[in-house]
């Protein structure tokens, strides 16, 4: 079990109508590892994350998360994952605190008032706890959706542009949070557009082009410029 | 297989016609108009049998996710609606000389029309949902609710208003009709059933090919 | 308005009152039920519900409870308005009316909540939702109107118990079907 990767994707294909988005994609993410997924708009990053999050059914191939098949055993997978998607999954007419309580209760947790308050505190929303989300900025909503995973502690985090819309302080908090998540043995798959500091948390870089992983390499000492060059090299000839 | 079914259906229909117009006697009070019953009654039986099949196929689809179960349900509902339409039309034609009107809010006519609308909704929902797989799931839920609802509709409308002659065949205490009419209706029911099965087989095959073409 | 439509004859009014009452309940119910999952469209909360591990029927029952409660409040208001404007005394019929209203509302809301979930993401939602729901609800509508009629006329319970039984049977069928099938609607 320990040698089994937390995420194992083999031969994954997904077509929408006649449009082929993923075409035989393979990727693994191990315990305590973070993989950054790079790719142009429409390359299929979000589709891959949604398949792993059980929100989209693959056309063929398998996606295993925490030992469970995403298509056949979606319910088990949902217990093990945290998804931060483009949408924030928050109710506009509820307050920050009400949202957090609703979503964590729905996930089967029973957080105490103190735990809720401290989770909001860690994303610096403690002062806005009783304000309606309708008044929040995009960055605040994103922070609120991140607060969920402070409480839920999933094994696998699936992040779609997690740093987008965050200010410097929130970025720093998220980096630290992701680092400690890895240290606890969690696995992270993170789609991103930026080659800068967001990549600091990544152990490997995977470039998605033409519906498959064109390059999968340890980040090692690659600089942002190196990554940019690799990215250009592998995405240019893609359709 | 389908071809054999087609020939069987043809044979059944011919037998039904022979029964209805050749062997069955002319009814005394209603005259030849009564012969419409050999279409009217079997048509609704076939349709309702079809909706039961659609319910079963829909349950099977939700558990197995086999697309052929969904295609079967879809085809059966379409064919069932055709036969239900035949029942309503033949009832209307019969009603003109007998009751003096094409349409009344009689209990049975009303219930059948409501059931017709329910299954029309089933087809509309399928049309309205773009994603095939999602449309199949939603439609299955409607088909599952609609089948027990047929019974509720008939019961409630019956209590609400009764002008129609009491159900001539399935009344408690046995049939009130001569055996020969009864046989005529059953033969026609078998013929119609075979025809419906043939239509369903053809339609399901077409739906299957459509789904393959769409990928 | 109803007064104009029906005319000043109080006898006739008494005869049409149950129908009018339930027409009002259904129209207001349709408005509310159709919007059951509209809040979930903002920020893709729908996907959030989908991602929640555990039994999806809890979400169905929660939404249903909310709808039933809201509809009951509106219905009580409508009844009060009717008694004021038509100057009728409903107090002897209150227990009968309460049973019919509760059973009827559960019937309407149980299918309504289910169908609202299906039509939430559909383009012609406003049209498709009533077209789908109303024919299915005919048994509930007939049973409620007839039972209300009998209840208001002061008939003994035995005279319309068969309608209440039908209503209760419909409620049970719809609720069981809703609980069992909701997870198939709340799927990607």
PDB file of N, CA, C and O in Angstrom, chain B residues 97-134:
ATOM      1  N   UNK B  97     -70.312   8.655 -32.858  1.00  0.00           N
ATOM      2  CA  UNK B  97     -71.638   8.068 -33.075  1.00  0.00           C
ATOM      3  C   UNK B  97     -72.303   7.559 -31.788  1.00  0.00           C
ATOM      4  O   UNK B  97     -73.533   7.542 -31.693  1.00  0.00           O
ATOM      5  N   UNK B  98     -71.480   7.150 -30.798  1.00  0.00           N
ATOM      6  CA  UNK B  98     -72.067   6.511 -29.623  1.00  0.00           C
ATOM      7  C   UNK B  98     -72.528   7.518 -28.587  1.00  0.00           C
ATOM      8  O   UNK B  98     -73.637   7.449 -28.076  1.00  0.00           O
ATOM      9  N   UNK B  99     -71.651   8.457 -28.258  1.00  0.00           N
ATOM     10  CA  UNK B  99     -71.995   9.456 -27.241  1.00  0.00           C
ATOM     11  C   UNK B  99     -72.384  10.782 -27.866  1.00  0.00           C
ATOM     12  O   UNK B  99     -72.754  11.722 -27.177  1.00  0.00           O
ATOM     13  N   UNK B 100     -72.193  10.900 -29.195  1.00  0.00           N
ATOM     14  CA  UNK B 100     -72.557  12.133 -29.878  1.00  0.00           C
ATOM     15  C   UNK B 100     -71.517  13.235 -29.738  1.00  0.00           C
ATOM     16  O   UNK B 100     -71.795  14.392 -30.024  1.00  0.00           O
ATOM     17  N   UNK B 101     -70.309  12.871 -29.312  1.00  0.00           N
ATOM     18  CA  UNK B 101     -69.273  13.898 -29.198  1.00  0.00           C
ATOM     19  C   UNK B 101     -67.905  13.264 -29.402  1.00  0.00           C
ATOM     20  O   UNK B 101     -67.691  12.089 -29.098  1.00  0.00           O
ATOM     21  N   UNK B 102     -66.984  14.061 -29.971  1.00  0.00           N
ATOM     22  CA  UNK B 102     -65.613  13.565 -30.167  1.00  0.00           C
ATOM     23  C   UNK B 102     -64.885  13.447 -28.826  1.00  0.00           C
ATOM     24  O   UNK B 102     -64.011  12.642 -28.658  1.00  0.00           O
ATOM     25  N   UNK B 103     -65.241  14.320 -27.939  1.00  0.00           N
ATOM     26  CA  UNK B 103     -64.442  14.403 -26.702  1.00  0.00           C
ATOM     27  C   UNK B 103     -65.319  14.688 -25.494  1.00  0.00           C
ATOM     28  O   UNK B 103     -66.161  15.574 -25.532  1.00  0.00           O
ATOM     29  N   UNK B 104     -65.174  13.920 -24.456  1.00  0.00           N
ATOM     30  CA  UNK B 104     -65.809  14.283 -23.190  1.00  0.00           C
ATOM     31  C   UNK B 104     -64.763  14.098 -22.108  1.00  0.00           C
ATOM     32  O   UNK B 104     -63.764  13.401 -22.300  1.00  0.00           O
ATOM     33  N   UNK B 105     -65.019  14.717 -20.974  1.00  0.00           N
ATOM     34  CA  UNK B 105     -64.090  14.539 -19.854  1.00  0.00           C
ATOM     35  C   UNK B 105     -64.475  13.279 -19.071  1.00  0.00           C
ATOM     36  O   UNK B 105     -64.574  13.293 -17.863  1.00  0.00           O
ATOM     37  N   UNK B 106     -64.666  12.245 -19.816  1.00  0.00           N
ATOM     38  CA  UNK B 106     -64.960  10.957 -19.197  1.00  0.00           C
ATOM     39  C   UNK B 106     -63.712  10.442 -18.479  1.00  0.00           C
ATOM     40  O   UNK B 106     -62.581  10.785 -18.838  1.00  0.00           O
ATOM     41  N   UNK B 107     -63.934   9.614 -17.478  1.00  0.00           N
ATOM     42  CA  UNK B 107     -62.831   9.214 -16.602  1.00  0.00           C
ATOM     43  C   UNK B 107     -61.688   8.543 -17.363  1.00  0.00           C
ATOM     44  O   UNK B 107     -60.539   8.960 -17.269  1.00  0.00           O
ATOM     45  N   UNK B 108     -62.033   7.519 -18.136  1.00  0.00           N
ATOM     46  CA  UNK B 108     -60.952   6.742 -18.750  1.00  0.00           C
ATOM     47  C   UNK B 108     -60.213   7.567 -19.797  1.00  0.00           C
ATOM     48  O   UNK B 108     -58.986   7.544 -19.873  1.00  0.00           O
ATOM     49  N   UNK B 109     -60.955   8.328 -20.601  1.00  0.00           N
ATOM     50  CA  UNK B 109     -60.299   9.159 -21.621  1.00  0.00           C
ATOM     51  C   UNK B 109     -59.359  10.149 -20.948  1.00  0.00           C
ATOM     52  O   UNK B 109     -58.222  10.364 -21.375  1.00  0.00           O
ATOM     53  N   UNK B 110     -59.850  10.762 -19.861  1.00  0.00           N
ATOM     54  CA  UNK B 110     -59.038  11.742 -19.148  1.00  0.00           C
ATOM     55  C   UNK B 110     -57.765  11.097 -18.619  1.00  0.00           C
ATOM     56  O   UNK B 110     -56.659  11.627 -18.815  1.00  0.00           O
ATOM     57  N   UNK B 111     -57.900   9.948 -17.974  1.00  0.00           N
ATOM     58  CA  UNK B 111     -56.693   9.319 -17.400  1.00  0.00           C
ATOM     59  C   UNK B 111     -55.687   8.975 -18.476  1.00  0.00           C
ATOM     60  O   UNK B 111     -54.488   9.231 -18.325  1.00  0.00           O
ATOM     61  N   UNK B 112     -56.186   8.391 -19.577  1.00  0.00           N
ATOM     62  CA  UNK B 112     -55.260   7.998 -20.638  1.00  0.00           C
ATOM     63  C   UNK B 112     -54.550   9.225 -21.200  1.00  0.00           C
ATOM     64  O   UNK B 112     -53.347   9.203 -21.453  1.00  0.00           O
ATOM     65  N   UNK B 113     -55.285  10.342 -21.338  1.00  0.00           N
ATOM     66  CA  UNK B 113     -54.657  11.557 -21.860  1.00  0.00           C
ATOM     67  C   UNK B 113     -53.597  12.081 -20.902  1.00  0.00           C
ATOM     68  O   UNK B 113     -52.545  12.570 -21.334  1.00  0.00           O
ATOM     69  N   UNK B 114     -53.871  11.976 -19.607  1.00  0.00           N
ATOM     70  CA  UNK B 114     -52.879  12.450 -18.630  1.00  0.00           C
ATOM     71  C   UNK B 114     -51.622  11.582 -18.697  1.00  0.00           C
ATOM     72  O   UNK B 114     -50.495  12.095 -18.687  1.00  0.00           O
ATOM     73  N   UNK B 115     -51.824  10.274 -18.786  1.00  0.00           N
ATOM     74  CA  UNK B 115     -50.669   9.377 -18.916  1.00  0.00           C
ATOM     75  C   UNK B 115     -49.891   9.719 -20.188  1.00  0.00           C
ATOM     76  O   UNK B 115     -48.659   9.744 -20.192  1.00  0.00           O
ATOM     77  N   UNK B 116     -50.622  10.037 -21.256  1.00  0.00           N
ATOM     78  CA  UNK B 116     -49.983  10.445 -22.509  1.00  0.00           C
ATOM     79  C   UNK B 116     -49.083  11.661 -22.265  1.00  0.00           C
ATOM     80  O   UNK B 116     -47.927  11.696 -22.695  1.00  0.00           O
ATOM     81  N   UNK B 117     -49.604  12.661 -21.540  1.00  0.00           N
ATOM     82  CA  UNK B 117     -48.824  13.874 -21.261  1.00  0.00           C
ATOM     83  C   UNK B 117     -47.585  13.571 -20.412  1.00  0.00           C
ATOM     84  O   UNK B 117     -46.528  14.150 -20.617  1.00  0.00           O
ATOM     85  N   UNK B 118     -47.742  12.662 -19.452  1.00  0.00           N
ATOM     86  CA  UNK B 118     -46.599  12.326 -18.589  1.00  0.00           C
ATOM     87  C   UNK B 118     -45.447  11.782 -19.438  1.00  0.00           C
ATOM     88  O   UNK B 118     -44.294  12.203 -19.305  1.00  0.00           O
ATOM     89  N   UNK B 119     -45.782  10.862 -20.349  1.00  0.00           N
ATOM     90  CA  UNK B 119     -44.708  10.258 -21.150  1.00  0.00           C
ATOM     91  C   UNK B 119     -44.221  11.178 -22.263  1.00  0.00           C
ATOM     92  O   UNK B 119     -43.091  11.057 -22.727  1.00  0.00           O
ATOM     93  N   UNK B 120     -45.086  12.122 -22.663  1.00  0.00           N
ATOM     94  CA  UNK B 120     -44.613  13.151 -23.578  1.00  0.00           C
ATOM     95  C   UNK B 120     -43.545  13.991 -22.867  1.00  0.00           C
ATOM     96  O   UNK B 120     -42.513  14.341 -23.449  1.00  0.00           O
ATOM     97  N   UNK B 121     -43.763  14.262 -21.590  1.00  0.00           N
ATOM     98  CA  UNK B 121     -42.777  14.974 -20.778  1.00  0.00           C
ATOM     99  C   UNK B 121     -41.461  14.222 -20.726  1.00  0.00           C
ATOM    100  O   UNK B 121     -40.392  14.824 -20.786  1.00  0.00           O
ATOM    101  N   UNK B 122     -41.551  12.893 -20.639  1.00  0.00           N
ATOM    102  CA  UNK B 122     -40.354  12.046 -20.645  1.00  0.00           C
ATOM    103  C   UNK B 122     -39.513  12.325 -21.892  1.00  0.00           C
ATOM    104  O   UNK B 122     -38.295  12.532 -21.818  1.00  0.00           O
ATOM    105  N   UNK B 123     -40.188  12.357 -23.057  1.00  0.00           N
ATOM    106  CA  UNK B 123     -39.455  12.591 -24.308  1.00  0.00           C
ATOM    107  C   UNK B 123     -38.918  14.025 -24.373  1.00  0.00           C
ATOM    108  O   UNK B 123     -37.796  14.259 -24.835  1.00  0.00           O
ATOM    109  N   UNK B 124     -39.720  14.992 -23.884  1.00  0.00           N
ATOM    110  CA  UNK B 124     -39.263  16.383 -23.887  1.00  0.00           C
ATOM    111  C   UNK B 124     -38.012  16.546 -23.034  1.00  0.00           C
ATOM    112  O   UNK B 124     -37.076  17.249 -23.413  1.00  0.00           O
ATOM    113  N   UNK B 125     -38.000  15.891 -21.874  1.00  0.00           N
ATOM    114  CA  UNK B 125     -36.838  15.984 -20.993  1.00  0.00           C
ATOM    115  C   UNK B 125     -35.597  15.426 -21.694  1.00  0.00           C
ATOM    116  O   UNK B 125     -34.517  16.006 -21.634  1.00  0.00           O
ATOM    117  N   UNK B 126     -35.765  14.299 -22.368  1.00  0.00           N
ATOM    118  CA  UNK B 126     -34.636  13.716 -23.099  1.00  0.00           C
ATOM    119  C   UNK B 126     -34.092  14.693 -24.119  1.00  0.00           C
ATOM    120  O   UNK B 126     -32.877  14.795 -24.323  1.00  0.00           O
ATOM    121  N   UNK B 127     -35.025  15.410 -24.798  1.00  0.00           N
ATOM    122  CA  UNK B 127     -34.619  16.383 -25.805  1.00  0.00           C
ATOM    123  C   UNK B 127     -33.865  17.544 -25.178  1.00  0.00           C
ATOM    124  O   UNK B 127     -32.913  18.062 -25.753  1.00  0.00           O
ATOM    125  N   UNK B 128     -34.330  17.960 -23.990  1.00  0.00           N
ATOM    126  CA  UNK B 128     -33.834  19.209 -23.404  1.00  0.00           C
ATOM    127  C   UNK B 128     -32.449  19.059 -22.775  1.00  0.00           C
ATOM    128  O   UNK B 128     -31.716  20.027 -22.656  1.00  0.00           O
ATOM    129  N   UNK B 129     -32.093  17.848 -22.372  1.00  0.00           N
ATOM    130  CA  UNK B 129     -30.795  17.657 -21.715  1.00  0.00           C
ATOM    131  C   UNK B 129     -29.761  17.280 -22.776  1.00  0.00           C
ATOM    132  O   UNK B 129     -29.935  16.305 -23.500  1.00  0.00           O
ATOM    133  N   UNK B 130     -28.711  18.081 -22.871  1.00  0.00           N
ATOM    134  CA  UNK B 130     -27.754  17.905 -23.959  1.00  0.00           C
ATOM    135  C   UNK B 130     -26.913  16.642 -23.804  1.00  0.00           C
ATOM    136  O   UNK B 130     -26.707  15.903 -24.753  1.00  0.00           O
ATOM    137  N   UNK B 131     -26.420  16.434 -22.588  1.00  0.00           N
ATOM    138  CA  UNK B 131     -25.517  15.311 -22.373  1.00  0.00           C
ATOM    139  C   UNK B 131     -26.304  14.000 -22.418  1.00  0.00           C
ATOM    140  O   UNK B 131     -27.273  13.822 -21.683  1.00  0.00           O
ATOM    141  N   UNK B 132     -25.893  13.083 -23.297  1.00  0.00           N
ATOM    142  CA  UNK B 132     -26.634  11.836 -23.503  1.00  0.00           C
ATOM    143  C   UNK B 132     -26.773  11.026 -22.223  1.00  0.00           C
ATOM    144  O   UNK B 132     -27.840  10.524 -21.888  1.00  0.00           O
ATOM    145  N   UNK B 133     -25.653  10.891 -21.536  1.00  0.00           N
ATOM    146  CA  UNK B 133     -25.643  10.032 -20.357  1.00  0.00           C
ATOM    147  C   UNK B 133     -26.547  10.615 -19.267  1.00  0.00           C
ATOM    148  O   UNK B 133     -27.298   9.908 -18.614  1.00  0.00           O
ATOM    149  N   UNK B 134     -26.476  11.928 -19.124  1.00  0.00           N
ATOM    150  CA  UNK B 134     -27.296  12.600 -18.120  1.00  0.00           C
ATOM    151  C   UNK B 134     -28.776  12.510 -18.494  1.00  0.00           C
ATOM    152  O   UNK B 134     -29.628  12.228 -17.646  1.00  0.00           O
TER     153      UNK B 134
END
